[in-house]
Short mmCIF file of N, CA, C and O in Angstrom, two decimals:
data_model
loop_
_atom_site.label_atom_id
_atom_site.label_comp_id
_atom_site.label_asym_id
_atom_site.label_seq_id
_atom_site.Cartn_x
_atom_site.Cartn_y
_atom_site.Cartn_z
N MET A 236 0.84 -1.19 0.00
CA MET A 236 0.00 0.00 0.00
C MET A 236 0.89 1.25 0.00
O MET A 236 1.90 1.29 0.67
N SER A 237 0.45 2.25 -0.71
CA SER A 237 1.28 3.43 -0.90
C SER A 237 1.53 4.21 0.39
O SER A 237 2.63 4.70 0.60
N PHE A 238 0.53 4.34 1.26
CA PHE A 238 0.77 5.11 2.48
C PHE A 238 1.75 4.41 3.41
O PHE A 238 2.53 5.07 4.09
N LYS A 239 1.77 3.08 3.40
CA LYS A 239 2.74 2.36 4.22
C LYS A 239 4.16 2.53 3.68
O LYS A 239 5.10 2.72 4.44
N LYS A 240 4.27 2.48 2.36
CA LYS A 240 5.60 2.68 1.74
C LYS A 240 6.11 4.08 2.06
O LYS A 240 7.28 4.26 2.38
N LYS A 241 5.23 5.07 1.96
CA LYS A 241 5.63 6.45 2.24
C LYS A 241 6.06 6.59 3.71
O LYS A 241 7.08 7.22 4.00
N LEU A 242 5.31 6.00 4.61
CA LEU A 242 5.67 6.05 6.04
C LEU A 242 7.04 5.42 6.28
O LEU A 242 7.88 5.99 6.98
N ASN A 243 7.27 4.25 5.68
CA ASN A 243 8.55 3.58 5.87
C ASN A 243 9.70 4.36 5.26
O ASN A 243 10.79 4.42 5.84
N GLU A 244 9.46 4.96 4.11
CA GLU A 244 10.49 5.78 3.47
C GLU A 244 10.82 7.00 4.33
O GLU A 244 11.98 7.34 4.54
N ASP A 245 9.77 7.66 4.83
CA ASP A 245 9.97 8.82 5.70
C ASP A 245 10.64 8.44 7.01
O ASP A 245 11.44 9.21 7.56
N LEU A 246 10.35 7.24 7.49
CA LEU A 246 10.99 6.74 8.72
C LEU A 246 12.50 6.60 8.49
O LEU A 246 13.30 7.06 9.31
N LYS A 247 12.87 6.02 7.36
CA LYS A 247 14.29 5.86 7.03
C LYS A 247 14.98 7.21 6.90
O LYS A 247 16.09 7.40 7.40
N ASN A 248 14.30 8.16 6.23
CA ASN A 248 14.89 9.49 6.06
C ASN A 248 15.07 10.21 7.39
O ASN A 248 16.09 10.87 7.60
N SER A 249 14.11 10.08 8.27
CA SER A 249 14.24 10.76 9.57
C SER A 249 15.33 10.10 10.42
O SER A 249 15.99 10.78 11.21
N LEU A 250 15.54 8.80 10.22
CA LEU A 250 16.65 8.13 10.90
C LEU A 250 17.99 8.67 10.39
O LEU A 250 18.88 8.99 11.17
N ARG A 251 18.10 8.80 9.06
CA ARG A 251 19.32 9.31 8.45
C ARG A 251 19.61 10.75 8.88
O ARG A 251 20.74 11.13 9.13
N ASN A 252 18.53 11.55 8.96
CA ASN A 252 18.68 12.96 9.29
C ASN A 252 18.72 13.23 10.79
O ASN A 252 18.85 14.38 11.21
N LYS A 253 18.57 12.17 11.58
CA LYS A 253 18.58 12.27 13.04
C LYS A 253 17.52 13.26 13.56
O LYS A 253 17.74 14.00 14.50
N ASP A 254 16.36 13.24 12.91
CA ASP A 254 15.23 14.08 13.31
C ASP A 254 14.35 13.27 14.27
O ASP A 254 13.45 12.54 13.85
N THR A 255 14.62 13.38 15.56
CA THR A 255 13.98 12.50 16.53
C THR A 255 12.48 12.74 16.67
O THR A 255 11.72 11.78 16.85
N ILE A 256 12.04 13.99 16.60
CA ILE A 256 10.60 14.24 16.74
C ILE A 256 9.85 13.61 15.57
O ILE A 256 8.84 12.93 15.76
N ARG A 257 10.35 13.82 14.34
CA ARG A 257 9.72 13.22 13.16
C ARG A 257 9.77 11.69 13.26
O ARG A 257 8.79 11.01 12.99
N LEU A 258 10.91 11.16 13.67
CA LEU A 258 11.07 9.71 13.81
C LEU A 258 10.04 9.15 14.78
O LEU A 258 9.35 8.17 14.47
N ASN A 259 9.93 9.75 15.96
CA ASN A 259 8.99 9.25 16.97
C ASN A 259 7.54 9.40 16.52
O ASN A 259 6.71 8.53 16.80
N THR A 260 7.25 10.48 15.84
CA THR A 260 5.88 10.70 15.36
C THR A 260 5.51 9.66 14.30
O THR A 260 4.41 9.09 14.34
N ILE A 261 6.41 9.42 13.36
CA ILE A 261 6.14 8.42 12.32
C ILE A 261 6.01 7.03 12.94
O ILE A 261 5.13 6.26 12.56
N ARG A 262 6.83 6.74 13.93
CA ARG A 262 6.70 5.45 14.63
C ARG A 262 5.33 5.33 15.30
O ARG A 262 4.72 4.26 15.27
N SER A 263 4.86 6.42 15.89
CA SER A 263 3.54 6.36 16.55
C SER A 263 2.43 6.16 15.52
O SER A 263 1.46 5.45 15.78
N ILE A 264 2.59 6.77 14.33
CA ILE A 264 1.60 6.57 13.27
C ILE A 264 1.61 5.10 12.83
O ILE A 264 0.55 4.47 12.70
N ILE A 265 2.80 4.56 12.60
CA ILE A 265 2.92 3.16 12.16
C ILE A 265 2.31 2.22 13.21
O ILE A 265 1.57 1.29 12.87
N ASN A 266 2.60 2.48 14.48
CA ASN A 266 2.04 1.64 15.55
C ASN A 266 0.52 1.74 15.61
O ASN A 266 -0.17 0.72 15.77
N ALA A 267 -0.02 2.93 15.45
CA ALA A 267 -1.48 3.10 15.47
C ALA A 267 -2.12 2.37 14.29
O ALA A 267 -3.17 1.74 14.45
N VAL A 268 -1.47 2.44 13.12
CA VAL A 268 -1.99 1.74 11.94
C VAL A 268 -1.96 0.23 12.18
O VAL A 268 -2.94 -0.48 11.90
N LYS A 269 -0.84 -0.27 12.70
CA LYS A 269 -0.73 -1.72 12.97
C LYS A 269 -1.78 -2.17 13.98
O LYS A 269 -2.40 -3.23 13.82
N ASN A 270 -1.98 -1.38 15.04
CA ASN A 270 -2.99 -1.73 16.05
C ASN A 270 -4.38 -1.79 15.44
O ASN A 270 -5.17 -2.69 15.75
N LYS A 271 -4.70 -0.83 14.58
CA LYS A 271 -6.01 -0.81 13.92
C LYS A 271 -6.16 -2.03 13.00
O LYS A 271 -7.23 -2.65 12.95
N GLU A 272 -5.08 -2.39 12.30
CA GLU A 272 -5.13 -3.56 11.42
C GLU A 272 -5.32 -4.84 12.23
O GLU A 272 -6.05 -5.74 11.81
N ILE A 273 -4.71 -4.90 13.39
CA ILE A 273 -4.87 -6.08 14.25
C ILE A 273 -6.32 -6.16 14.73
O ILE A 273 -6.93 -7.24 14.74
N ASP A 274 -6.89 -5.01 15.12
CA ASP A 274 -8.29 -4.99 15.56
C ASP A 274 -9.23 -5.45 14.45
O ASP A 274 -10.17 -6.20 14.69
N LEU A 275 -8.98 -4.98 13.22
CA LEU A 275 -9.84 -5.30 12.09
C LEU A 275 -9.50 -6.64 11.44
O LEU A 275 -10.26 -7.15 10.62
N LYS A 276 -8.31 -7.17 11.76
CA LYS A 276 -7.81 -8.43 11.18
C LYS A 276 -7.67 -8.36 9.66
O LYS A 276 -7.94 -9.31 8.94
N ARG A 277 -7.29 -7.17 9.16
CA ARG A 277 -7.05 -6.98 7.74
C ARG A 277 -6.28 -5.67 7.54
O ARG A 277 -6.12 -4.90 8.46
N GLU A 278 -5.83 -5.45 6.29
CA GLU A 278 -5.13 -4.21 5.95
C GLU A 278 -6.12 -3.05 5.93
O GLU A 278 -7.29 -3.22 5.59
N LEU A 279 -5.64 -1.87 6.26
CA LEU A 279 -6.48 -0.69 6.23
C LEU A 279 -6.62 -0.16 4.81
O LEU A 279 -5.67 -0.20 4.04
N ASN A 280 -7.80 0.37 4.50
CA ASN A 280 -7.94 1.08 3.24
C ASN A 280 -7.59 2.55 3.50
O ASN A 280 -7.30 2.95 4.63
N GLU A 281 -7.64 3.35 2.48
CA GLU A 281 -7.20 4.75 2.60
C GLU A 281 -8.04 5.54 3.60
O GLU A 281 -7.51 6.29 4.41
N ASN A 282 -9.36 5.36 3.56
CA ASN A 282 -10.24 6.08 4.49
C ASN A 282 -9.96 5.70 5.94
O ASN A 282 -9.95 6.56 6.83
N GLU A 283 -9.73 4.42 6.18
CA GLU A 283 -9.42 3.97 7.55
C GLU A 283 -8.07 4.52 8.00
O GLU A 283 -7.90 4.87 9.18
N PHE A 284 -7.12 4.61 7.08
CA PHE A 284 -5.83 5.21 7.40
C PHE A 284 -6.02 6.66 7.83
O PHE A 284 -5.45 7.12 8.82
N TYR A 285 -6.86 7.39 7.09
CA TYR A 285 -7.12 8.79 7.44
C TYR A 285 -7.84 8.91 8.78
O TYR A 285 -7.62 9.86 9.53
N GLU A 286 -8.71 7.94 9.09
CA GLU A 286 -9.38 7.94 10.40
C GLU A 286 -8.36 7.82 11.53
O GLU A 286 -8.46 8.51 12.54
N VAL A 287 -7.39 6.93 11.34
CA VAL A 287 -6.34 6.75 12.34
C VAL A 287 -5.57 8.06 12.51
O VAL A 287 -5.30 8.50 13.63
N LEU A 288 -5.21 8.69 11.39
CA LEU A 288 -4.47 9.95 11.45
C LEU A 288 -5.29 11.05 12.12
O LEU A 288 -4.76 11.84 12.90
N ASN A 289 -6.59 11.09 11.83
CA ASN A 289 -7.45 12.08 12.47
C ASN A 289 -7.52 11.88 13.97
O ASN A 289 -7.52 12.84 14.74
N THR A 290 -7.55 10.63 14.40
CA THR A 290 -7.56 10.33 15.83
C THR A 290 -6.27 10.82 16.47
O THR A 290 -6.29 11.45 17.54
N LEU A 291 -5.14 10.53 15.82
CA LEU A 291 -3.85 10.99 16.35
C LEU A 291 -3.77 12.51 16.39
O LEU A 291 -3.26 13.10 17.36
N ALA A 292 -4.30 13.16 15.35
CA ALA A 292 -4.29 14.63 15.30
C ALA A 292 -5.16 15.20 16.41
O ALA A 292 -4.78 16.18 17.07
N LYS A 293 -6.30 14.58 16.63
CA LYS A 293 -7.21 15.04 17.69
C LYS A 293 -6.52 14.92 19.05
O LYS A 293 -6.62 15.82 19.89
N GLN A 294 -5.83 13.82 19.27
CA GLN A 294 -5.10 13.63 20.53
C GLN A 294 -4.06 14.73 20.73
O GLN A 294 -3.91 15.26 21.82
N ARG A 295 -3.36 15.07 19.65
CA ARG A 295 -2.34 16.13 19.74
C ARG A 295 -2.98 17.48 20.06
O ARG A 295 -2.47 18.24 20.87
N ARG A 296 -4.11 17.77 19.40
CA ARG A 296 -4.79 19.05 19.64
C ARG A 296 -5.23 19.16 21.10
O ARG A 296 -5.09 20.22 21.73
N GLU A 297 -5.78 18.07 21.63
CA GLU A 297 -6.22 18.07 23.02
C GLU A 297 -5.04 18.23 23.96
O GLU A 297 -5.12 18.96 24.96
N ALA A 298 -3.93 17.58 23.65
CA ALA A 298 -2.74 17.69 24.48
C ALA A 298 -2.19 19.12 24.45
O ALA A 298 -1.80 19.66 25.50
N ILE A 299 -2.18 19.73 23.28
CA ILE A 299 -1.71 21.12 23.15
C ILE A 299 -2.54 22.02 24.05
O ILE A 299 -2.01 22.85 24.79
N GLU A 300 -3.85 21.83 23.98
CA GLU A 300 -4.77 22.64 24.79
C GLU A 300 -4.47 22.48 26.29
O GLU A 300 -4.40 23.47 27.03
N GLN A 301 -4.28 21.24 26.71
CA GLN A 301 -4.00 20.98 28.13
C GLN A 301 -2.65 21.56 28.55
O GLN A 301 -2.53 22.14 29.63
N TYR A 302 -1.65 21.38 27.72
CA TYR A 302 -0.32 21.91 28.06
C TYR A 302 -0.32 23.43 28.12
O TYR A 302 0.34 24.03 28.97
N GLU A 303 -1.08 24.07 27.23
CA GLU A 303 -1.15 25.53 27.25
C GLU A 303 -1.87 26.02 28.50
O GLU A 303 -1.49 27.03 29.08
N LYS A 304 -2.90 25.28 28.93
CA LYS A 304 -3.60 25.63 30.18
C LYS A 304 -2.66 25.50 31.37
O LYS A 304 -2.75 26.25 32.32
N GLY A 305 -1.78 24.51 31.31
CA GLY A 305 -0.85 24.25 32.40
C GLY A 305 0.45 25.03 32.28
O GLY A 305 1.41 24.75 33.00
N ASN A 306 0.51 25.99 31.35
CA ASN A 306 1.71 26.81 31.13
C ASN A 306 2.95 25.96 30.85
O ASN A 306 4.04 26.24 31.37
N ARG A 307 2.80 24.93 30.04
CA ARG A 307 3.93 24.09 29.65
C ARG A 307 4.19 24.30 28.17
O ARG A 307 3.88 23.46 27.33
N LYS A 308 4.74 25.46 27.84
CA LYS A 308 4.99 25.84 26.45
C LYS A 308 5.91 24.83 25.75
O LYS A 308 5.71 24.52 24.58
N ASP A 309 6.90 24.31 26.46
CA ASP A 309 7.83 23.36 25.86
C ASP A 309 7.11 22.11 25.35
O ASP A 309 7.34 21.67 24.22
N LEU A 310 6.22 21.56 26.17
CA LEU A 310 5.48 20.36 25.76
C LEU A 310 4.44 20.69 24.69
O LEU A 310 4.22 19.90 23.77
N ALA A 311 3.82 21.86 24.80
CA ALA A 311 2.84 22.27 23.78
C ALA A 311 3.53 22.42 22.42
O ALA A 311 2.99 22.00 21.40
N ASP A 312 4.74 23.00 22.41
CA ASP A 312 5.48 23.17 21.15
C ASP A 312 5.83 21.81 20.53
O ASP A 312 5.75 21.63 19.31
N LYS A 313 6.21 20.86 21.36
CA LYS A 313 6.53 19.51 20.88
C LYS A 313 5.28 18.87 20.24
O LYS A 313 5.36 18.29 19.16
N GLU A 314 4.14 19.00 20.91
CA GLU A 314 2.89 18.45 20.38
C GLU A 314 2.49 19.15 19.08
O GLU A 314 1.99 18.50 18.16
N LYS A 315 2.72 20.46 19.00
CA LYS A 315 2.41 21.20 17.77
C LYS A 315 3.25 20.68 16.61
O LYS A 315 2.76 20.52 15.50
N ARG A 316 4.52 20.42 16.87
CA ARG A 316 5.42 19.88 15.84
C ARG A 316 4.94 18.51 15.39
O ARG A 316 4.91 18.21 14.19
N GLU A 317 4.53 17.66 16.35
CA GLU A 317 4.01 16.33 16.00
C GLU A 317 2.73 16.45 15.18
O GLU A 317 2.53 15.71 14.22
N LEU A 318 1.87 17.40 15.56
CA LEU A 318 0.62 17.61 14.82
C LEU A 318 0.92 18.01 13.37
O LEU A 318 0.29 17.50 12.44
N GLU A 319 1.89 18.89 13.18
CA GLU A 319 2.27 19.30 11.82
C GLU A 319 2.71 18.10 10.99
O GLU A 319 2.36 17.99 9.81
N ILE A 320 3.47 17.22 11.61
CA ILE A 320 3.96 16.03 10.89
C ILE A 320 2.79 15.12 10.52
O ILE A 320 2.70 14.61 9.40
N ILE A 321 1.86 14.91 11.46
CA ILE A 321 0.69 14.06 11.19
C ILE A 321 -0.15 14.65 10.07
O ILE A 321 -0.60 13.94 9.17
N LEU A 322 -0.33 15.98 10.08
CA LEU A 322 -1.15 16.63 9.06
C LEU A 322 -0.54 16.51 7.66
O LEU A 322 -1.27 16.58 6.66
N GLU A 323 0.78 16.29 7.57
CA GLU A 323 1.41 16.09 6.27
C GLU A 323 0.87 14.86 5.55
O GLU A 323 0.89 14.80 4.32
N TYR A 324 0.39 13.88 6.30
CA TYR A 324 -0.10 12.63 5.71
C TYR A 324 -1.59 12.67 5.41
O TYR A 324 -2.12 11.79 4.75
N LEU A 325 -2.28 13.69 5.90
CA LEU A 325 -3.71 13.84 5.64
C LEU A 325 -3.92 14.65 4.36
O LEU A 325 -3.05 15.43 3.98
N PRO A 326 -5.09 14.50 3.74
CA PRO A 326 -5.37 15.35 2.58
C PRO A 326 -5.37 16.82 3.02
O PRO A 326 -5.54 17.11 4.20
N GLU A 327 -5.23 17.71 2.07
CA GLU A 327 -5.20 19.13 2.39
C GLU A 327 -6.46 19.51 3.17
O GLU A 327 -7.57 19.16 2.78
N GLN A 328 -6.28 20.22 4.27
CA GLN A 328 -7.38 20.61 5.14
C GLN A 328 -8.21 21.73 4.49
O GLN A 328 -7.68 22.58 3.78
N LEU A 329 -9.51 21.68 4.74
CA LEU A 329 -10.40 22.71 4.22
C LEU A 329 -10.23 24.00 5.01
O LEU A 329 -9.97 23.96 6.21
N SER A 330 -10.41 25.14 4.35
CA SER A 330 -10.36 26.42 5.05
C SER A 330 -11.66 26.61 5.82
O SER A 330 -12.66 25.92 5.57
N ASP A 331 -11.67 27.55 6.75
CA ASP A 331 -12.88 27.83 7.52
C ASP A 331 -14.04 28.23 6.60
O ASP A 331 -15.19 27.85 6.83
N GLU A 332 -13.72 29.00 5.55
CA GLU A 332 -14.76 29.44 4.62
C GLU A 332 -15.36 28.25 3.87
O GLU A 332 -16.57 28.19 3.66
N GLU A 333 -14.51 27.32 3.44
CA GLU A 333 -15.00 26.14 2.72
C GLU A 333 -15.88 25.28 3.62
O GLU A 333 -16.92 24.78 3.20
N ILE A 334 -15.46 25.12 4.88
CA ILE A 334 -16.26 24.33 5.82
C ILE A 334 -17.61 25.00 6.03
O ILE A 334 -18.65 24.34 6.01
N GLU A 335 -17.59 26.33 6.21
CA GLU A 335 -18.84 27.07 6.44
C GLU A 335 -19.80 26.91 5.26
O GLU A 335 -21.00 26.71 5.44
N GLU A 336 -19.24 26.96 4.05
CA GLU A 336 -20.07 26.80 2.85
C GLU A 336 -20.72 25.41 2.80
O GLU A 336 -21.91 25.28 2.52
N ILE A 337 -19.94 24.38 3.11
CA ILE A 337 -20.46 23.00 3.12
C ILE A 337 -21.55 22.87 4.19
O ILE A 337 -22.60 22.27 3.94
N VAL A 338 -21.30 23.44 5.37
CA VAL A 338 -22.27 23.34 6.47
C VAL A 338 -23.57 24.06 6.09
O VAL A 338 -24.67 23.52 6.30
N LYS A 339 -23.47 25.25 5.50
CA LYS A 339 -24.67 26.00 5.12
C LYS A 339 -25.50 25.22 4.10
O LYS A 339 -26.73 25.14 4.20
N LYS A 340 -24.83 24.64 3.09
CA LYS A 340 -25.54 23.86 2.08
C LYS A 340 -26.23 22.65 2.72
O LYS A 340 -27.36 22.31 2.39
N THR A 341 -25.53 22.00 3.65
CA THR A 341 -26.07 20.81 4.30
C THR A 341 -27.27 21.16 5.18
O THR A 341 -28.25 20.41 5.22
N ILE A 342 -27.21 22.30 5.87
CA ILE A 342 -28.34 22.74 6.69
C ILE A 342 -29.57 22.93 5.81
O ILE A 342 -30.68 22.51 6.17
N GLU A 343 -29.36 23.51 4.63
CA GLU A 343 -30.48 23.68 3.69
C GLU A 343 -30.99 22.33 3.20
O GLU A 343 -32.20 22.11 3.12
N GLU A 344 -30.07 21.41 2.87
CA GLU A 344 -30.46 20.10 2.36
C GLU A 344 -31.31 19.31 3.35
O GLU A 344 -32.30 18.69 2.97
N VAL A 345 -30.91 19.32 4.63
CA VAL A 345 -31.65 18.53 5.63
C VAL A 345 -32.81 19.30 6.24
O VAL A 345 -33.60 18.74 6.98
N GLY A 346 -32.91 20.59 5.94
CA GLY A 346 -34.01 21.40 6.45
C GLY A 346 -33.90 21.69 7.93
O GLY A 346 -34.92 21.77 8.62
N ALA A 347 -32.70 21.82 8.44
CA ALA A 347 -32.49 22.08 9.86
C ALA A 347 -32.86 23.52 10.20
O ALA A 347 -32.59 24.43 9.41
N THR A 348 -33.48 23.70 11.37
CA THR A 348 -33.91 25.05 11.76
C THR A 348 -33.38 25.48 13.12
O THR A 348 -33.27 26.66 13.38
N ASN A 349 -33.09 24.51 14.00
CA ASN A 349 -32.61 24.89 15.34
C ASN A 349 -31.60 23.86 15.86
O ASN A 349 -31.27 22.90 15.17
N LEU A 350 -31.14 24.08 17.09
CA LEU A 350 -30.10 23.22 17.67
C LEU A 350 -30.56 21.77 17.83
O LEU A 350 -29.72 20.88 17.93
N LYS A 351 -31.85 21.52 17.85
CA LYS A 351 -32.35 20.15 17.97
C LYS A 351 -31.95 19.31 16.75
O LYS A 351 -31.88 18.09 16.83
N ASP A 352 -31.69 19.99 15.64
CA ASP A 352 -31.31 19.30 14.39
C ASP A 352 -29.81 19.11 14.27
O ASP A 352 -29.32 18.70 13.21
N LEU A 353 -29.05 19.41 15.32
CA LEU A 353 -27.59 19.33 15.29
C LEU A 353 -27.11 17.95 14.83
O LEU A 353 -26.27 17.83 13.94
N GLY A 354 -27.65 16.90 15.42
CA GLY A 354 -27.24 15.54 15.08
C GLY A 354 -27.49 15.21 13.62
O GLY A 354 -26.64 14.60 12.95
N LYS A 355 -28.63 15.63 13.12
CA LYS A 355 -28.99 15.38 11.73
C LYS A 355 -27.99 16.07 10.79
O LYS A 355 -27.54 15.48 9.81
N VAL A 356 -27.65 17.31 11.11
CA VAL A 356 -26.72 18.08 10.28
C VAL A 356 -25.32 17.47 10.35
O VAL A 356 -24.67 17.27 9.31
N MET A 357 -24.85 17.15 11.56
CA MET A 357 -23.51 16.58 11.72
C MET A 357 -23.39 15.25 10.96
O MET A 357 -22.37 14.98 10.33
N LYS A 358 -24.44 14.45 11.03
CA LYS A 358 -24.44 13.15 10.35
C LYS A 358 -24.30 13.33 8.83
O LYS A 358 -23.65 12.53 8.16
N ALA A 359 -24.87 14.41 8.30
CA ALA A 359 -24.79 14.67 6.87
C ALA A 359 -23.49 15.37 6.48
O ALA A 359 -22.97 15.14 5.39
N VAL A 360 -22.95 16.21 7.37
CA VAL A 360 -21.75 16.99 7.04
C VAL A 360 -20.48 16.15 7.12
O VAL A 360 -19.61 16.25 6.24
N MET A 361 -20.34 15.35 8.15
CA MET A 361 -19.06 14.67 8.40
C MET A 361 -18.56 13.81 7.24
O MET A 361 -17.37 13.84 6.94
N PRO A 362 -19.41 13.05 6.54
CA PRO A 362 -18.87 12.31 5.38
C PRO A 362 -18.32 13.23 4.29
O PRO A 362 -17.40 12.86 3.57
N LYS A 363 -18.86 14.43 4.18
CA LYS A 363 -18.40 15.37 3.16
C LYS A 363 -17.03 15.96 3.47
O LYS A 363 -16.31 16.35 2.56
N VAL A 364 -16.70 16.06 4.75
CA VAL A 364 -15.44 16.70 5.14
C VAL A 364 -14.46 15.71 5.76
O VAL A 364 -13.41 16.10 6.26
N LYS A 365 -14.78 14.44 5.71
CA LYS A 365 -13.97 13.41 6.37
C LYS A 365 -12.50 13.51 6.00
O LYS A 365 -12.13 13.52 4.84
N GLY A 366 -11.67 13.62 7.02
CA GLY A 366 -10.22 13.67 6.80
C GLY A 366 -9.71 15.04 6.40
O GLY A 366 -8.51 15.26 6.36
N ARG A 367 -10.63 15.97 6.11
CA ARG A 367 -10.19 17.29 5.64
C ARG A 367 -10.58 18.41 6.59
O ARG A 367 -10.28 19.57 6.31
N ALA A 368 -11.26 18.06 7.71
CA ALA A 368 -11.65 19.08 8.68
C ALA A 368 -11.77 18.44 10.05
O ALA A 368 -12.15 17.27 10.18
N ASP A 369 -11.47 19.22 11.07
CA ASP A 369 -11.57 18.77 12.45
C ASP A 369 -13.04 18.73 12.85
O ASP A 369 -13.76 19.72 12.69
N GLY A 370 -13.49 17.61 13.38
CA GLY A 370 -14.88 17.44 13.78
C GLY A 370 -15.34 18.45 14.82
O GLY A 370 -16.48 18.91 14.81
N LYS A 371 -14.45 18.80 15.73
CA LYS A 371 -14.78 19.76 16.78
C LYS A 371 -15.07 21.13 16.16
O LYS A 371 -16.03 21.81 16.54
N LYS A 372 -14.25 21.51 15.19
CA LYS A 372 -14.44 22.80 14.51
C LYS A 372 -15.76 22.80 13.74
O LYS A 372 -16.51 23.78 13.76
N VAL A 373 -16.07 21.68 13.08
CA VAL A 373 -17.32 21.56 12.32
C VAL A 373 -18.51 21.66 13.27
O VAL A 373 -19.47 22.39 13.01
N ASN A 374 -18.43 20.96 14.41
CA ASN A 374 -19.51 20.98 15.39
C ASN A 374 -19.77 22.39 15.89
O ASN A 374 -20.91 22.83 15.99
N GLU A 375 -18.70 23.11 16.22
CA GLU A 375 -18.85 24.49 16.70
C GLU A 375 -19.52 25.37 15.65
O GLU A 375 -20.39 26.18 15.97
N LEU A 376 -19.12 25.19 14.40
CA LEU A 376 -19.69 25.99 13.31
C LEU A 376 -21.17 25.67 13.12
O LEU A 376 -21.99 26.58 12.95
N VAL A 377 -21.53 24.39 13.17
CA VAL A 377 -22.93 23.98 13.02
C VAL A 377 -23.76 24.59 14.16
O VAL A 377 -24.84 25.14 13.93
N ARG A 378 -23.24 24.51 15.38
CA ARG A 378 -23.95 25.10 16.54
C ARG A 378 -24.17 26.60 16.33
O ARG A 378 -25.25 27.12 16.59
N THR A 379 -23.13 27.29 15.87
CA THR A 379 -23.23 28.73 15.64
C THR A 379 -24.29 29.06 14.60
O THR A 379 -25.11 29.95 14.79
N LEU A 380 -24.28 28.31 13.50
CA LEU A 380 -25.22 28.60 12.41
C LEU A 380 -26.66 28.21 12.76
O LEU A 380 -27.60 28.82 12.23
N LEU A 381 -26.84 27.22 13.62
CA LEU A 381 -28.19 26.80 13.98
C LEU A 381 -28.80 27.63 15.10
O LEU A 381 -30.01 27.63 15.28
N SER A 382 -27.96 28.34 15.86
CA SER A 382 -28.52 29.10 16.99
C SER A 382 -28.84 30.54 16.62
O SER A 382 -28.64 30.99 15.54
#
């Protein structure tokens, strides 16, 4: 599979370049992919690979938030660097404007009028932005537009 070859190639390059943060981040991606494959008892397809990466990215974002609350800039910076590396393997992220446009169209499609329709809208939006937008950001935008 192409994403596995790319990960292994990047792993070798980071070893050669002695880039420890990149090396450790790529190793964590490889381990997460292997664990998911073991759970599923088969190779991951591209969408499942992106799901794993999104989970890792979400973990990094949450860690950054916690470290910043705890005034641990050094650890927050390390997590930010890891997040940047993880995002390199995901498809290009949508801009806030693009996400807003997709959400507005989806609200019209499902006929949502208030916050009670949040679940209906999220269920319709997430497949459209899968792997290209943070779910938390999408949820906040949907809440804002519905209220």
